[in-house]
Tab-separated table of C-alpha atoms in Angstrom:
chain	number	residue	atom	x	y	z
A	1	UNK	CA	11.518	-1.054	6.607
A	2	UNK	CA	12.429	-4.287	5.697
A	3	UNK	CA	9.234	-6.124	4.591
A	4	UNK	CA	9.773	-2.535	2.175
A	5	UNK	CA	12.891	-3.779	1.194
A	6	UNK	CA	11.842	-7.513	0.365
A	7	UNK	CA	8.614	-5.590	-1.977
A	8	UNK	CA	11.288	-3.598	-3.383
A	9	UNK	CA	13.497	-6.512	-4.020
A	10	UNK	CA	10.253	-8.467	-5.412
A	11	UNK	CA	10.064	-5.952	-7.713
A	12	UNK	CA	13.015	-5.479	-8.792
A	13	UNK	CA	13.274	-9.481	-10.085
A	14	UNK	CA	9.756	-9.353	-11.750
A	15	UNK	CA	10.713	-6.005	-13.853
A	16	UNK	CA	13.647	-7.664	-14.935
A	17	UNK	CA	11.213	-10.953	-15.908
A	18	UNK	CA	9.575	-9.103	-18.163
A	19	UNK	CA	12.535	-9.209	-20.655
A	20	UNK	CA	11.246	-11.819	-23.029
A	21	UNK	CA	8.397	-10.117	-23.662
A	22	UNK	CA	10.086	-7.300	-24.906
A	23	UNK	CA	13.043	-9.138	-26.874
A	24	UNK	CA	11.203	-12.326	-27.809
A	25	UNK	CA	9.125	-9.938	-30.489
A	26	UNK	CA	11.916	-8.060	-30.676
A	27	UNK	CA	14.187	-11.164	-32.226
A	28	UNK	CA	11.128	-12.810	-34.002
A	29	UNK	CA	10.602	-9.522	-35.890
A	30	UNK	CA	14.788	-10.243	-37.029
A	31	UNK	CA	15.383	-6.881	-35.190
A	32	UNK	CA	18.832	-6.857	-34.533
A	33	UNK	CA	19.468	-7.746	-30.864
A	34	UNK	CA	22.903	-5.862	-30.516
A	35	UNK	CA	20.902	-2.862	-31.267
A	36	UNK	CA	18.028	-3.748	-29.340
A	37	UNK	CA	20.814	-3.938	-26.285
A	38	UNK	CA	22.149	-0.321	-27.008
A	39	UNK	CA	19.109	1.332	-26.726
A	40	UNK	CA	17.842	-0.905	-23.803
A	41	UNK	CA	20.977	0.410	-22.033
A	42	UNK	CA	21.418	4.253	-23.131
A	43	UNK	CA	17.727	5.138	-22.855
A	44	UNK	CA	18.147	3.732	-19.069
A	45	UNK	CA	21.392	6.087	-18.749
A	46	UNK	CA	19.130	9.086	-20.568
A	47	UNK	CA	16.789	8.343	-17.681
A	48	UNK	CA	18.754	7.766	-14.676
A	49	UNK	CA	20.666	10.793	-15.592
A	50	UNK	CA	17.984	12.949	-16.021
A	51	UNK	CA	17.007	11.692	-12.432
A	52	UNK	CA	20.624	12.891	-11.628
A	53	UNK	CA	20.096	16.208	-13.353
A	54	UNK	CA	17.010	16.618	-11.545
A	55	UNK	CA	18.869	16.087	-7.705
A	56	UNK	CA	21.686	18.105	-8.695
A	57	UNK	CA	23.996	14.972	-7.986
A	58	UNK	CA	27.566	15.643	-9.680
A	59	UNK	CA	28.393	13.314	-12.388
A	60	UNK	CA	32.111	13.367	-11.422
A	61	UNK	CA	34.634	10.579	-11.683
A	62	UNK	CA	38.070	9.644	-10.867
A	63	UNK	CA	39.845	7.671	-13.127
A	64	UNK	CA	40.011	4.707	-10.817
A	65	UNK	CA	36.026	4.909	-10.875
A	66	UNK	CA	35.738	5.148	-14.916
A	67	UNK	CA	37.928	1.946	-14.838
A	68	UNK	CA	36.311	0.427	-12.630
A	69	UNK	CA	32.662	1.199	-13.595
A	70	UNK	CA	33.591	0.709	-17.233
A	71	UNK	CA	34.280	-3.354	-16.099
A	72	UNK	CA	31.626	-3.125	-14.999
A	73	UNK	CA	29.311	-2.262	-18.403
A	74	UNK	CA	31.753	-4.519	-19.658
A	75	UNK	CA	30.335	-7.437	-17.615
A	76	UNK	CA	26.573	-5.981	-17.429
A	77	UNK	CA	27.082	-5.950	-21.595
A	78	UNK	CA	28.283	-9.611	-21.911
A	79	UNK	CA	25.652	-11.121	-19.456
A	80	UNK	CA	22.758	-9.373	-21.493
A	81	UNK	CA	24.435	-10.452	-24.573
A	82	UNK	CA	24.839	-14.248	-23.515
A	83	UNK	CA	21.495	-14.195	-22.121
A	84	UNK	CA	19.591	-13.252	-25.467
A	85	UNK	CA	21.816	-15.416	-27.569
A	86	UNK	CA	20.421	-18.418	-24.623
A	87	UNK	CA	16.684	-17.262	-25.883
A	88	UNK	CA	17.717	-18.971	-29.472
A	89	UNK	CA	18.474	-22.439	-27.482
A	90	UNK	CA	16.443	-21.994	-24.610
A	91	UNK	CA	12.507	-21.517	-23.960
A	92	UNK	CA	12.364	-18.154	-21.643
A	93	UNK	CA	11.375	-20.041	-18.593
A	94	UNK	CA	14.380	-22.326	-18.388
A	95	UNK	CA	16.965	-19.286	-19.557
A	96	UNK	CA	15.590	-16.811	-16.692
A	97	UNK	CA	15.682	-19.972	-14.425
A	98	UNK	CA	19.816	-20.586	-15.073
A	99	UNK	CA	20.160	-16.581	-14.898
A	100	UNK	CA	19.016	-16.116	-11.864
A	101	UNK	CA	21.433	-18.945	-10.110
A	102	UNK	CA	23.467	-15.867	-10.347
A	103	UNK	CA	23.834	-14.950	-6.448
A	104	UNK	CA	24.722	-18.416	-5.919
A	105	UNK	CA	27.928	-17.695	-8.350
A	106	UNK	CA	28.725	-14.742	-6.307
A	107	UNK	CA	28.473	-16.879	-2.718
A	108	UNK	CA	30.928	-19.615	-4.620
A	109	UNK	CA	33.156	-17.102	-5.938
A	110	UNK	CA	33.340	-15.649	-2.455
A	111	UNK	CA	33.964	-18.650	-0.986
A	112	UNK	CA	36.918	-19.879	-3.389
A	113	UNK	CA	38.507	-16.716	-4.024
A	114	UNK	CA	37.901	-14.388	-0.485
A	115	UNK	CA	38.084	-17.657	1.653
A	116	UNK	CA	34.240	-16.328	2.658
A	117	UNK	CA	32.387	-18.748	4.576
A	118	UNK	CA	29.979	-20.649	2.248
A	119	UNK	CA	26.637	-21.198	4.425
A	120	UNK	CA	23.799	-23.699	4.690
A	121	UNK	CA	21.308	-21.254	2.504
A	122	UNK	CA	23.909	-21.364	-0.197
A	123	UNK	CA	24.246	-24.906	-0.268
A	124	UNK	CA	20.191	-25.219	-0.067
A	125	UNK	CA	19.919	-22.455	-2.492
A	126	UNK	CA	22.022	-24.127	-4.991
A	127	UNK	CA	19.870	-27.567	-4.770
A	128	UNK	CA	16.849	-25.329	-5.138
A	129	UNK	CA	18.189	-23.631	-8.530
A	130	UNK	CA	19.221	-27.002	-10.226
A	131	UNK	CA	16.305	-28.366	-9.212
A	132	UNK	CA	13.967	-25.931	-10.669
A	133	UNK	CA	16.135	-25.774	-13.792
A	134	UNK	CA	15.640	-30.061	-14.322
A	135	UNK	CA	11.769	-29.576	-13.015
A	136	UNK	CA	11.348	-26.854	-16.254
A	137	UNK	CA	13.427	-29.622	-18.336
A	138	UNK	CA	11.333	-32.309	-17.907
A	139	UNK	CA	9.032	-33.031	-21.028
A	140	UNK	CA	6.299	-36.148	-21.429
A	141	UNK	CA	9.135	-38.203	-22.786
A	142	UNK	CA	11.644	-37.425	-19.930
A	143	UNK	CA	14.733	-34.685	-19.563
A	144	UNK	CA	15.068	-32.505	-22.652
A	145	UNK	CA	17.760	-29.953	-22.454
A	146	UNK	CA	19.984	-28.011	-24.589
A	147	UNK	CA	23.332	-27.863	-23.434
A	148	UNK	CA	24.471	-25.582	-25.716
A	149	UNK	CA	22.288	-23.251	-24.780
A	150	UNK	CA	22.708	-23.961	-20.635
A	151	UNK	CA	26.159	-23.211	-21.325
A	152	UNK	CA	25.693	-19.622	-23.175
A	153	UNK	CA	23.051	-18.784	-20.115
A	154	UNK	CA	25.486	-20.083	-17.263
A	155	UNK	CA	27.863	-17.408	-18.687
A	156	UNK	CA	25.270	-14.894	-18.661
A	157	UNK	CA	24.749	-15.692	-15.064
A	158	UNK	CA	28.632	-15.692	-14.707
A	159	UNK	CA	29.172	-12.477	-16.162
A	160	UNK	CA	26.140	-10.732	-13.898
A	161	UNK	CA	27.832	-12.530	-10.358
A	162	UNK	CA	31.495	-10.593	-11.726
A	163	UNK	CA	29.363	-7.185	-11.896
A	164	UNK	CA	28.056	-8.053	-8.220
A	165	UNK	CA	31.600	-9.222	-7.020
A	166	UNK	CA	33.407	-5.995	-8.095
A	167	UNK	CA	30.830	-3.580	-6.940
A	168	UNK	CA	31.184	-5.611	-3.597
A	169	UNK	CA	34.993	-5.548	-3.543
A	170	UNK	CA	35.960	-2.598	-5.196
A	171	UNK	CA	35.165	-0.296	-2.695
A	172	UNK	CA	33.843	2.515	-4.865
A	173	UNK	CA	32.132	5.444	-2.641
A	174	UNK	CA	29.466	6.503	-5.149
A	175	UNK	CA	25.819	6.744	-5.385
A	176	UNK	CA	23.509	3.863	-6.549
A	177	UNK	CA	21.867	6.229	-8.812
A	178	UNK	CA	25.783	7.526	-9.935
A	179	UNK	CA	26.917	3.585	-10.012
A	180	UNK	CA	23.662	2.726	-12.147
A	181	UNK	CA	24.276	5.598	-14.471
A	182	UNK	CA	27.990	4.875	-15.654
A	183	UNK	CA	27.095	1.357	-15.773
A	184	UNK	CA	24.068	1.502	-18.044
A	185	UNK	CA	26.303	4.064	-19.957
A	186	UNK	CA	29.118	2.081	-20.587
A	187	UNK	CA	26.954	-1.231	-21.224
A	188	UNK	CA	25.531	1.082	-24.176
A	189	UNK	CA	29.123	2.091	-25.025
A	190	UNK	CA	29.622	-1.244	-25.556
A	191	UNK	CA	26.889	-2.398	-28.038
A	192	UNK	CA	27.507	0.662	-30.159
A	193	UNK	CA	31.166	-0.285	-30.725
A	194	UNK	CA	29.921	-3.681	-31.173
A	195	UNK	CA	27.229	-2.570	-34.144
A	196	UNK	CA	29.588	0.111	-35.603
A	197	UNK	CA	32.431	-2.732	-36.045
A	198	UNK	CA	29.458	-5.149	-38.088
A	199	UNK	CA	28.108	-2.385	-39.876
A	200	UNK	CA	24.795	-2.525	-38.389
A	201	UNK	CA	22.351	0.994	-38.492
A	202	UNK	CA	21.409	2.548	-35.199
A	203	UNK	CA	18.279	3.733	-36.895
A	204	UNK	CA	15.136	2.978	-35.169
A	205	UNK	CA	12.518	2.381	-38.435
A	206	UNK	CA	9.391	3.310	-36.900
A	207	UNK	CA	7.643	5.735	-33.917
A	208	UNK	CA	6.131	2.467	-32.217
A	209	UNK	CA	9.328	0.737	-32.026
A	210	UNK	CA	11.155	4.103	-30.575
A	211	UNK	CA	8.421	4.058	-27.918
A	212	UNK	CA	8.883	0.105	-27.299
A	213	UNK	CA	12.281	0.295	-26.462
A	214	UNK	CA	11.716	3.513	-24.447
A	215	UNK	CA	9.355	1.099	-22.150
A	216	UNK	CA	11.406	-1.678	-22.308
A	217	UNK	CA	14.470	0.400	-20.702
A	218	UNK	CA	12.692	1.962	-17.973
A	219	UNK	CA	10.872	-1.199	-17.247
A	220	UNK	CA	13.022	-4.152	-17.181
A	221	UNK	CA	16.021	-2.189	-16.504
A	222	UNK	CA	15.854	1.390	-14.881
A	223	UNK	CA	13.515	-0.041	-11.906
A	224	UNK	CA	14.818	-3.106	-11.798
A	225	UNK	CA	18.338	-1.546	-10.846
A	226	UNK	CA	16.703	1.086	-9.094
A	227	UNK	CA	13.872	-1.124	-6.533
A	228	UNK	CA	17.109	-3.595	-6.137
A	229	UNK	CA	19.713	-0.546	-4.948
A	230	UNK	CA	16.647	0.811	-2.401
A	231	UNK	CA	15.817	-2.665	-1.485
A	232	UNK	CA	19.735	-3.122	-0.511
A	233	UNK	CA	19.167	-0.034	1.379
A	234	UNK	CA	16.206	-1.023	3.856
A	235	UNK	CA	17.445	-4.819	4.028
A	236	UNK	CA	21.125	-4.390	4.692
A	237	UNK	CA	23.538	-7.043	4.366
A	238	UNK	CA	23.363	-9.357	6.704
A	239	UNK	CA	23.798	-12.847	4.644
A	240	UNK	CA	21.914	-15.305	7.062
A	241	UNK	CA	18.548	-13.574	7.520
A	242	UNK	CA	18.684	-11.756	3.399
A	243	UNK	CA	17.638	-13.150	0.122
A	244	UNK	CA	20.817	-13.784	-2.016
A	245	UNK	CA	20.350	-11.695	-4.394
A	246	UNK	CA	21.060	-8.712	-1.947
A	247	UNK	CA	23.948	-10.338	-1.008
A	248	UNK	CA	26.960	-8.830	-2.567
A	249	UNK	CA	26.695	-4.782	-1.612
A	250	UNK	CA	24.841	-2.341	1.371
A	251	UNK	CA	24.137	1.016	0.256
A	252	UNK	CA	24.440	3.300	3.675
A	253	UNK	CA	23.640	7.206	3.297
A	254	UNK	CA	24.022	7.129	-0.145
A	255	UNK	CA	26.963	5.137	-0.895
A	256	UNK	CA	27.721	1.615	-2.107
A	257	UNK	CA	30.131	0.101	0.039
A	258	UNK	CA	31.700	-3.438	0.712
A	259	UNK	CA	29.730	-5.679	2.791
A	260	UNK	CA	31.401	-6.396	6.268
């Protein structure tokens, strides 16, 4: 069950790779990315929910969970947005590098702020992820970087360790498939509040582009958040003998719930 989990969790990191392909068009065709973003997200809720539909799961919420689940979109929203503004400084390569330092975040906000013990694999796993960010820096005439743009993608990876810390210490008692939903739903909330105050048109111009962002949803999104709730499932929570990135939450019979 585990070596399941690992596939699953493999997975779930290369579907969420595929972003630039999608948005790199996407931005080069002076689509407008805060658009882009709100169908990325609600076409994931249209499918996730219609996944919930289809189990007869109830969509019911306390208000404590809205709140709670609406920080969340809130944080989901900001590190998608800093992470496509990072594509304008940064090649794709060296912008998915800094994002996914992102568990390493959550073990040193553990560590600072819930007096969690910070382990050998974090320390080695933080060499690793500077390292590979200065190995994809260096050009023929030495270290080229944009610090600008490091900056915008470290708060990218910022803003996606806050959604893992609160779903670890918020203790909410709902489904991943429930937790994924109101996320991706709110995270769409979001972006259309964010186009409707600049006046931008949520018309999509063309068939072909309705059908790319369709893809683009259930690809780099709905499995990616889907293989990484499952893989959480099989691998459990253990911290010493996981990858990081299934650090932060253990999904038992259903239910998200804090890691002991």
């Amino acid at each position: 069950m585990k070596l399941r989990g690992y596939m699953l969790g493999t997975l779930s990191a290369v579907s969420y790779g595929l972003i630039p392909i999608f948005i790199l068009p996407i931005k080069q065709a002076h689509f407008s990315v805060d658009v882009t973003l709100f169908y990325r997200f609600f076409f994931s809720a249209l499918l996730v929910g219609g996944y919930l539909l289809y189990s007869k799961e109830s969509f019911k919420i306390n208000k404590k969970e809205t709140l709670i689940l609406a920080v969340l979109g809130i944080c989901y929203a900001l590190s998608s947005e800093f992470l496509f503004l990072g594509y304008d400084f940064l090649t794709p390569g060296i912008a998915s590098t800094v994002l996914f330092i992102y568990p390493v975040i959550v073990a040193l906000i553990m560590f600072f702020f819930y007096k969690e013990k910070l382990n050998r694999l974090s320390i080695v796993s933080l060499l690793f992820a500077f390292a590979g960010v200065i190995v994809l820096c260096l050009k023929g005439s030495g270290l080229e970087i944009n610090f600008t743009g490091l900056g915008i993608v470290m708060l990218s990876s910022l803003f996606y360790a806050l959604y893992m810390v609160i779903v670890n210490k918020s203790d909410l008692k709902v489904s991943g498939f429930k937790l994924s939903f109101y996320s991706m739903l709110f995270t769409s909330l979001f972006f259309m509040i964010k186009t409707g105050l600049e006046g931008q048109s949520l018309t999509i111009p063309s068939l072909s582009l309705f059908f790319n962002f369709l893809i683009f949803a259930f690809l780099t999104t709905v499995i990616s958040s889907l293989c990484l709730v499952y893989a959480i499932k099989y691998i459990g929570s253990n911290p010493h003998s996981n990858t990081w990135s299934f650090r932060t939450c253990s999904c038992r019979n259903g239910k998200c719930v804090n890691v002991p």
